[in-house]
CSV table of C-alpha atoms in Angstrom, one decimal:
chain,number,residue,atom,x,y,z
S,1,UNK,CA,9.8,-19.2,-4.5
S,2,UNK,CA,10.2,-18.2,-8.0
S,3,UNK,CA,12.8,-18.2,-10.8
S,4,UNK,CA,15.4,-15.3,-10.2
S,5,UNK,CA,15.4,-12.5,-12.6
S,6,UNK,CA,19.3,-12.2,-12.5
S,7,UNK,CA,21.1,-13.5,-15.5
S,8,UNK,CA,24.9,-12.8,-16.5
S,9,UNK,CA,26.2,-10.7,-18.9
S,10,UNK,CA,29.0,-8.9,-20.1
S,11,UNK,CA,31.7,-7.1,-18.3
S,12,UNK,CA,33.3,-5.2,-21.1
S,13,UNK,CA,30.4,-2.3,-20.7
S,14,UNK,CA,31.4,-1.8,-17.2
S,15,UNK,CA,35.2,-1.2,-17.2
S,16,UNK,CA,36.4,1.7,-15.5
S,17,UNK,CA,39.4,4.0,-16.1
S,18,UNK,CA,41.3,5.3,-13.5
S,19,UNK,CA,41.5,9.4,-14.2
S,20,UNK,CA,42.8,11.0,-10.4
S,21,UNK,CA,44.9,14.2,-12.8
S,22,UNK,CA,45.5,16.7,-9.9
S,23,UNK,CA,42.7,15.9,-7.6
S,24,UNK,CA,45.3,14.3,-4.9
S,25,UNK,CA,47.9,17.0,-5.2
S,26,UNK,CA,45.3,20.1,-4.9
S,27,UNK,CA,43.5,18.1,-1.5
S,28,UNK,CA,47.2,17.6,-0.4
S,29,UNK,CA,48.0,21.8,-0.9
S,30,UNK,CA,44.3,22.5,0.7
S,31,UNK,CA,45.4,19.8,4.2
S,32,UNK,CA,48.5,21.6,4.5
S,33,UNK,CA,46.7,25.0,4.6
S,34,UNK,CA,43.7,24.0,6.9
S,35,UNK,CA,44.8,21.0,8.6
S,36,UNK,CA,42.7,17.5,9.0
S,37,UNK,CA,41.3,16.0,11.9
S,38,UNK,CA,40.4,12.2,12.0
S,39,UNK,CA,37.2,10.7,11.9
S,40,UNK,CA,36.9,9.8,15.9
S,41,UNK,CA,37.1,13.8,16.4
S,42,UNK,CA,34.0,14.8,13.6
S,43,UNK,CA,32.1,12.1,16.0
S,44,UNK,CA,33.3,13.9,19.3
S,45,UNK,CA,32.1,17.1,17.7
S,46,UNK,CA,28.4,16.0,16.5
S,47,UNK,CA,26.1,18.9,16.8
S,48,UNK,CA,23.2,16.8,15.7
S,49,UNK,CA,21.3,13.7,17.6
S,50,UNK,CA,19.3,11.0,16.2
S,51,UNK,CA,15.7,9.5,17.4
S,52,UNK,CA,14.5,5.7,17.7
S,53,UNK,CA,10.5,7.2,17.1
S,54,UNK,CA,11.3,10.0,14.4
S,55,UNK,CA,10.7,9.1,11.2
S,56,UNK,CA,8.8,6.1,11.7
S,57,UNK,CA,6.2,6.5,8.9
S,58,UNK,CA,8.6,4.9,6.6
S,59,UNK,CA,7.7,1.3,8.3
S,60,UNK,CA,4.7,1.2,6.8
S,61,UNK,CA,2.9,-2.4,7.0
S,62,UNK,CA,6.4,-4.0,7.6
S,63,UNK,CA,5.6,-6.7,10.1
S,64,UNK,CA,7.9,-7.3,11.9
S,65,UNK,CA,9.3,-3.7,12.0
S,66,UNK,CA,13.0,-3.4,11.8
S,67,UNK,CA,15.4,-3.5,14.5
S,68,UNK,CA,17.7,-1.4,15.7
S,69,UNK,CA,15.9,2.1,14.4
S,70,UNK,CA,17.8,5.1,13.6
S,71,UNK,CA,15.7,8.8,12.4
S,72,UNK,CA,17.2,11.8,11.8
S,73,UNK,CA,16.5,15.1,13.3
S,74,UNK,CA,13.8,16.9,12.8
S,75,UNK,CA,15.8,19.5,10.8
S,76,UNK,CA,17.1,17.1,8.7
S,77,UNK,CA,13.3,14.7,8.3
S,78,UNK,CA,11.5,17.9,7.1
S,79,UNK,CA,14.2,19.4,4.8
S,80,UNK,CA,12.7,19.2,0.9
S,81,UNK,CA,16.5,20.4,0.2
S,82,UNK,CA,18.7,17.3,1.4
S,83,UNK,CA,17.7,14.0,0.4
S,84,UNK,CA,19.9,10.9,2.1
S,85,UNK,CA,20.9,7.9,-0.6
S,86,UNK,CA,24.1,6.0,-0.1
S,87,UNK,CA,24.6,4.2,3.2
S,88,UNK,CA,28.3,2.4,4.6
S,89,UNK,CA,30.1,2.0,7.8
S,90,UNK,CA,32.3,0.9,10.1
S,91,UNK,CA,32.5,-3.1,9.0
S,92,UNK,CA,32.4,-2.2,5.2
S,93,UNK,CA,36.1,-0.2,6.5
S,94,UNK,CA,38.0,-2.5,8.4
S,95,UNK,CA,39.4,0.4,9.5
S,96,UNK,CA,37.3,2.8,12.0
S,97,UNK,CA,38.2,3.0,15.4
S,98,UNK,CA,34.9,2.8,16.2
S,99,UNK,CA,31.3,1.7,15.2
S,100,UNK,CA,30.4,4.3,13.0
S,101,UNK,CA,27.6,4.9,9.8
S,102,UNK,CA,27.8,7.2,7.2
S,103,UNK,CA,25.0,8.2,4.9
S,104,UNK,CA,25.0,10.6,1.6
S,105,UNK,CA,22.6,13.0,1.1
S,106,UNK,CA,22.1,15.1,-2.2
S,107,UNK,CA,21.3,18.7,-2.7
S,108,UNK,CA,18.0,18.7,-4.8
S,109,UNK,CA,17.1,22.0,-5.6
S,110,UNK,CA,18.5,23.3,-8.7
S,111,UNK,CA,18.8,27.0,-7.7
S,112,UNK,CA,21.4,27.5,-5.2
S,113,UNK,CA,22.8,24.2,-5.9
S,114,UNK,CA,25.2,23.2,-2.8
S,115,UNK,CA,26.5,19.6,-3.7
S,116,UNK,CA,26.6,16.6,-1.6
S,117,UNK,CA,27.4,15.9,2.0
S,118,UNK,CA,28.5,12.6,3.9
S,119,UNK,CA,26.7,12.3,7.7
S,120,UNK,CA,28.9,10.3,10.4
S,121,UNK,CA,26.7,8.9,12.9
S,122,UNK,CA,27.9,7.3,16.0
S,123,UNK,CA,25.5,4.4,16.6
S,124,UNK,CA,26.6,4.0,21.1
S,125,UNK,CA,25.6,8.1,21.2
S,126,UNK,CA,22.8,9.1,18.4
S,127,UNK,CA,25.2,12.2,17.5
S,128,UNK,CA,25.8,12.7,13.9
S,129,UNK,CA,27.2,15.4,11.8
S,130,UNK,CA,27.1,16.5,8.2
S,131,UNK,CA,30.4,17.4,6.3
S,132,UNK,CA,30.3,18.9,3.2
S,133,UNK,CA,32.2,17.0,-0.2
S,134,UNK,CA,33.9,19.1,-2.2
S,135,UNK,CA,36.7,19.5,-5.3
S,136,UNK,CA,39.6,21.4,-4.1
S,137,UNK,CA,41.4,23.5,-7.0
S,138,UNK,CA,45.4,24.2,-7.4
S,139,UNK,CA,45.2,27.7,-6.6
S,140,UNK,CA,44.2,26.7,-2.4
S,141,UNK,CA,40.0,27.2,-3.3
S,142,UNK,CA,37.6,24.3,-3.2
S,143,UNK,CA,34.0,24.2,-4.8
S,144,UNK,CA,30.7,22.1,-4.3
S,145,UNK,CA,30.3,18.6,-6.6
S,146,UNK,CA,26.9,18.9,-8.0
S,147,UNK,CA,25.8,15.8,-8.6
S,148,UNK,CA,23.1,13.3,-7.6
S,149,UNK,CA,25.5,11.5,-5.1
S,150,UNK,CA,23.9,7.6,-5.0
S,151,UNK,CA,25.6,4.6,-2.9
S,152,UNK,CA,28.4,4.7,-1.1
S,153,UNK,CA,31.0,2.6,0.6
S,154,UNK,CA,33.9,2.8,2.4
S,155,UNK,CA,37.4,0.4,2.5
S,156,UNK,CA,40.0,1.4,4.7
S,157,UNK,CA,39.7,4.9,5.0
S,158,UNK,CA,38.5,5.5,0.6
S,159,UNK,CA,35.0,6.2,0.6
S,160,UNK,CA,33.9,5.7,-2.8
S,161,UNK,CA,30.5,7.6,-4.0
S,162,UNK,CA,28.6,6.5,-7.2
S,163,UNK,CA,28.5,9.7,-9.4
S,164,UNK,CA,25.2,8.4,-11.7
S,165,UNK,CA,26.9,9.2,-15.1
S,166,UNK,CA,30.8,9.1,-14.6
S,167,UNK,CA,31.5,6.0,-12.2
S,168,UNK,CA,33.0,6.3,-8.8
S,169,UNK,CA,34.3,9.6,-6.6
S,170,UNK,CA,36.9,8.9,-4.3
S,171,UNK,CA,37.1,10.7,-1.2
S,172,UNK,CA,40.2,10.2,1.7
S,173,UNK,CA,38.7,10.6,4.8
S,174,UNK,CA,42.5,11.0,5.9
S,175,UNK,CA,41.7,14.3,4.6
S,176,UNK,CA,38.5,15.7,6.4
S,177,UNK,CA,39.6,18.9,6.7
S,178,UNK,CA,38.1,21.3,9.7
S,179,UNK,CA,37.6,24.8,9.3
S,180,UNK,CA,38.0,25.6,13.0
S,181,UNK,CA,42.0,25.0,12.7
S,182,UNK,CA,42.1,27.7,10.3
S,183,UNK,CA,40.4,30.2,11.4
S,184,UNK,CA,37.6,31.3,14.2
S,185,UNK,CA,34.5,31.0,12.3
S,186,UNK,CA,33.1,29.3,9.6
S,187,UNK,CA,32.5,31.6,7.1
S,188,UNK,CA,29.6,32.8,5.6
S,189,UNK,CA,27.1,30.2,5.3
S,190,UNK,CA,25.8,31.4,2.0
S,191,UNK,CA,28.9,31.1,0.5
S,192,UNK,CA,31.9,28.1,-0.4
S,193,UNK,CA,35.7,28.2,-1.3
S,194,UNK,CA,38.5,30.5,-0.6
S,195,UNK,CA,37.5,34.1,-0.3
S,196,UNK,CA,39.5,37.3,0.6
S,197,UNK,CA,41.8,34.7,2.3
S,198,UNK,CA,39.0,33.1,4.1
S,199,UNK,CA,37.2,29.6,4.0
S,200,UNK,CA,32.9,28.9,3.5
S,201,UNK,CA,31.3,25.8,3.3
S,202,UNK,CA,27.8,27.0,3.2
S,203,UNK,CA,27.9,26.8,7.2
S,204,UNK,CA,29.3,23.1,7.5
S,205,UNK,CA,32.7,22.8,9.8
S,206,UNK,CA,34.1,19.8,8.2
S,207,UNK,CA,34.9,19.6,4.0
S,208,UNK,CA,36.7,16.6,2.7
S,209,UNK,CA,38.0,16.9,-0.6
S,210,UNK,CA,37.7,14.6,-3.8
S,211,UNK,CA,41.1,12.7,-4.2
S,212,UNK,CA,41.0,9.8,-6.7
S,213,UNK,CA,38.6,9.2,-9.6
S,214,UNK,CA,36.9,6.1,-11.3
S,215,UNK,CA,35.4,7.4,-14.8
S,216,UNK,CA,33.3,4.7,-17.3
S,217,UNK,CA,33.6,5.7,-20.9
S,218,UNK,CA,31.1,8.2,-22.0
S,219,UNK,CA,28.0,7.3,-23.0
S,220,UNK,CA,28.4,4.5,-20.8
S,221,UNK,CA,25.8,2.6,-18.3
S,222,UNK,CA,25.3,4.2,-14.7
S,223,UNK,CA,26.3,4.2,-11.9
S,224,UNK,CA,23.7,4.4,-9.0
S,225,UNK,CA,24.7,1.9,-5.1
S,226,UNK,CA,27.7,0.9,-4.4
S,227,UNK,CA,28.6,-2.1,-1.3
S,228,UNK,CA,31.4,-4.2,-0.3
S,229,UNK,CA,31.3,-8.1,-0.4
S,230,UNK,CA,33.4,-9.3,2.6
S,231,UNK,CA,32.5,-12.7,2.7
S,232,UNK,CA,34.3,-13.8,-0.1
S,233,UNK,CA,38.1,-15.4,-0.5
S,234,UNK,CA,39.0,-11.6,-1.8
S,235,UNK,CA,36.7,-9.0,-0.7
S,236,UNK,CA,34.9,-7.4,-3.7
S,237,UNK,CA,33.2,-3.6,-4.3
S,238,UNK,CA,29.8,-4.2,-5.8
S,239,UNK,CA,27.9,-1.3,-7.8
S,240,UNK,CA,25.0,-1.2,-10.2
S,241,UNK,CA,22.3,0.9,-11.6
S,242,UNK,CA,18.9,1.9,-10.9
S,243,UNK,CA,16.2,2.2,-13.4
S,244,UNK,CA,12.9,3.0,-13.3
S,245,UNK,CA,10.5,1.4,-15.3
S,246,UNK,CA,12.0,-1.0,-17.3
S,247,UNK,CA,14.1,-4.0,-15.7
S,248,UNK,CA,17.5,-3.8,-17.5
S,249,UNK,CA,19.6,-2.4,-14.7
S,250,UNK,CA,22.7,-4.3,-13.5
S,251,UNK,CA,24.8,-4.9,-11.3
S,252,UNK,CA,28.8,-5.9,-10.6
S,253,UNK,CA,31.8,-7.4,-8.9
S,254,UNK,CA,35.2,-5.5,-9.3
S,255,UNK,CA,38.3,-6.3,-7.4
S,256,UNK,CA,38.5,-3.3,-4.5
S,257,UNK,CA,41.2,-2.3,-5.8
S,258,UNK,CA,40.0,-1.6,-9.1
S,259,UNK,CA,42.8,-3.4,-10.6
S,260,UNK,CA,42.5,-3.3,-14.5
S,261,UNK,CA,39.3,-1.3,-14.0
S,262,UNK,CA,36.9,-4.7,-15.5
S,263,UNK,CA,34.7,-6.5,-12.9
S,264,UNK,CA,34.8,-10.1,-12.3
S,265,UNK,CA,31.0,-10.8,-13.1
S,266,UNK,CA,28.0,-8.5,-13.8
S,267,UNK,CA,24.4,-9.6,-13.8
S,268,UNK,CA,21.1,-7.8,-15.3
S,269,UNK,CA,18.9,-7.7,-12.3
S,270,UNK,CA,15.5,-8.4,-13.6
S,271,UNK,CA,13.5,-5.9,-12.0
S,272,UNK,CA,13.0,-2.0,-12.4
S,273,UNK,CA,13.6,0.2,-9.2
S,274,UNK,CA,16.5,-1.3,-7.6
S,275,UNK,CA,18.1,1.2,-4.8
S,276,UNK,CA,20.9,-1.3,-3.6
S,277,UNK,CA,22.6,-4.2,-3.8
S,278,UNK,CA,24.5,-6.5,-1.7
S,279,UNK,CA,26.6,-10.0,-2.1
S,280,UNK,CA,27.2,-11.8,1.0
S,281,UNK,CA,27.2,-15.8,1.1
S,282,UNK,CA,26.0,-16.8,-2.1
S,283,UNK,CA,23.5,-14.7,-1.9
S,284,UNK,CA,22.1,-11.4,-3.2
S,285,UNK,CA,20.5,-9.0,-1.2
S,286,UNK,CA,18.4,-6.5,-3.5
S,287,UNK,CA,16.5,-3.0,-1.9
S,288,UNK,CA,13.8,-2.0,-4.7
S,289,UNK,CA,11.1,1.1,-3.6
S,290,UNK,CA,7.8,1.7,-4.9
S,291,UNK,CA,7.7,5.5,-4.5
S,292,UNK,CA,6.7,7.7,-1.4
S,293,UNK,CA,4.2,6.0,0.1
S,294,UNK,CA,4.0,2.2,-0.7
S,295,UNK,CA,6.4,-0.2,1.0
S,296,UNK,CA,8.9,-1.5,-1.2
S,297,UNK,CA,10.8,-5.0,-1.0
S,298,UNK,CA,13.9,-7.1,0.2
S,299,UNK,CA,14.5,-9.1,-2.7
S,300,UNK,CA,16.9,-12.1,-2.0
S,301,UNK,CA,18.4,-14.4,-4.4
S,302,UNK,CA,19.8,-17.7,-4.0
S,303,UNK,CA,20.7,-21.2,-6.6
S,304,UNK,CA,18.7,-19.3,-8.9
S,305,UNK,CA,15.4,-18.5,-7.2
S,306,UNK,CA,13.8,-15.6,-5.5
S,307,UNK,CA,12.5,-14.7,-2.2
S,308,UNK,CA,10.5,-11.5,-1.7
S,309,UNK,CA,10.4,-10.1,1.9
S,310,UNK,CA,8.7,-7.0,3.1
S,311,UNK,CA,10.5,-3.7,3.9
S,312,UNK,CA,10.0,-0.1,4.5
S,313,UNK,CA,9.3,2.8,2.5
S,314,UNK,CA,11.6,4.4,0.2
S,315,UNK,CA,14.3,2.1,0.9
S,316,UNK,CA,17.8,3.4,-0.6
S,317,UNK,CA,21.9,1.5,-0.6
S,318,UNK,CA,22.8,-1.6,1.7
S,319,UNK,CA,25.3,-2.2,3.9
S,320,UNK,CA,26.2,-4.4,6.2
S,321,UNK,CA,27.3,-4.3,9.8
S,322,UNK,CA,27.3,-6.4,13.0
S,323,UNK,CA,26.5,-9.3,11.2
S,324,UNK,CA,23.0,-7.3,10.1
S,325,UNK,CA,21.9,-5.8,6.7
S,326,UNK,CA,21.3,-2.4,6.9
S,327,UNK,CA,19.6,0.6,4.4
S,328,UNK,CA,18.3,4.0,4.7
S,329,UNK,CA,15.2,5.4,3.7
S,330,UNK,CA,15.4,8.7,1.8
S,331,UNK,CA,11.6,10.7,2.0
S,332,UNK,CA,10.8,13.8,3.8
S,333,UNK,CA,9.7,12.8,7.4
S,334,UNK,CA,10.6,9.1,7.0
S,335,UNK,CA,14.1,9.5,7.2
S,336,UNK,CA,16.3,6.7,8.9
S,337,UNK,CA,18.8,4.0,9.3
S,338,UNK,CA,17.3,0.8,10.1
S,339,UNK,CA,19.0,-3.3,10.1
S,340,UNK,CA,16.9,-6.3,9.3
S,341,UNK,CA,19.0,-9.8,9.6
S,342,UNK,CA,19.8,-11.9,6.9
């Protein structure tokens, strides 16, 4: 055991302002047009079905290898397009009817840039769909967010998605609207929006727009995994920021309602290359990768010292769920969702 790397700091770099403008009211006008379906039915409609074997090259020399094991298709493991980052679920909501996961992915190409996308994988099945997330406009159109989407998590029904350089998108998943209830088809899949009085989504069935906003002041620090802390007296929204070389990332503690915007304690982590973070007894729960094809490491700290444990390649955000920590690894053909326990 060594000495821990985390030391407070300030919370005044950190604060967020609240900045929602018409995003609610134009997602409100675009529901009423299309109609939204709830989560429960984007699961009963999965057109996709994850592996236990897929994927698989991302364990490395973990000993032991994780357990349970979830890979993505093969579509999805081989893809140099669509790269998975921010993991949450069912627990971190409270709300779900059901055990659920969702992942976000980011479109990486710069030509023909088509946004991010939240997956909803039903853990009892395999099945799993993508939806796409977009920004829906006053005049009944809709457009892609291009952005490098990072962590995610999700309270209630509010999935909240790190945008690296603004702070926190904030998507209703009341509001996952489905393009089947509007029309027969879905579109063209080169195209996105409203036209001649018909709705694209570059092929995807489901689009859930942006409704509420968390913006840091500009130039401010970044924004990069995002977790819930459920195990304290008031349940807390933890985010921080990856770097990669030098160790001066963060991480913090807000309120999950954002009240005020300021967090309740930040820390700098100590260490470069930190993909997610989670609080949960005490204890913090740190995911840091070592590139593409070297395992990277659990880091746990606790009273002030540090235990390093071994985990898979390209390990991404944390979660947690059935009493499990959970992450998702994000290179081509080693691709999955996969729990270790505490």
């Amino acid at each position: 055991m060594a000495a821990s790397g985390m030391v407070p700091t300030e919370t005044t770099p950190f604060v967020l302002g609240r900045a929602t403008g018409d995003l609610a009211e134009a997602a409100a006008k675009l529901a009423g047009e299309i109609g939204s379906v709830p989560v429960e039915t984007v699961l009963a409609q999965a057109n996709r079905t994850a592996g236990t074997t897929a994927g698989t090259g991302a364990i490395g020399d973990m000993r032991p290898e994780p357990s349970p094991w979830y890979a993505f298709d093969d579509g999805d493991q081989g893809t140099t397009d669509w790269y998975p980052q921010g993991l949450t679920g069912s627990d971190d909501s409270g709300a779900l009817p059901a055990p659920a996961f969702l992942v976000s992915w980011y479109f990486k190409p710069e030509a023909g840039e088509r946004g991010i996308r939240v997956t909803f994988l039903d853990p009892g099945t395999l099945k799993y769909r993508h939806a796409l997330l977009v920004l829906a406009d006053l005049d009944g159109s809709y457009r892609p967010i291009d952005i490098h989407a990072g962590g995610i998590a999700l309270h209630g029904g509010l999935l909240h998605v790190a945008d690296t350089v603004r702070g926190l998108r904030v998507f209703d998943l009341a509001g996952i609207l489905d393009l089947r209830t509007a029309q027969d088809d879905l579109g063209d899949g080169t195209r996105v929006g409203r036209h001649d009085g018909k709705f694209h989504a570059f092929g995807y069935r489901y689009v859930i727009p942006q409704t509420d906003f968390w913006r840091v002041a500009q130039p401010g620090p970044r924004f990069s995994f995002v977790s819930i802390d459920r195990s304290t007296e008031t349940p807390q929204l933890v985010t921080g920021e990856f770097r990669d070389t030098d160790p001066e990332g963060w991480v913090a503690r807000w309120d999950l309602d954002l009240a005020g915007g300021e967090p309740n304690d930040a820390y700098v982590l100590g260490h470069p290359r930190i993909q997610g973070a989670v609080s949960r007894d005490g204890r913090w729960y740190l995911s840091q990768g070592a590139g593409s094809t070297a395992n990277g490491k659990l880091l746990v700290y606790e009273d002030g010292t540090l235990d390093t444990r071994p985990y898979p390649i390209g390990p991404e955000d944390l979660t947690v769920q059935d009493g499990r920590l959970w992450s998702v690894t994000e290179f081509r053909n080693k691709r999955a969702i996969f729990a270790v326990p505490f």
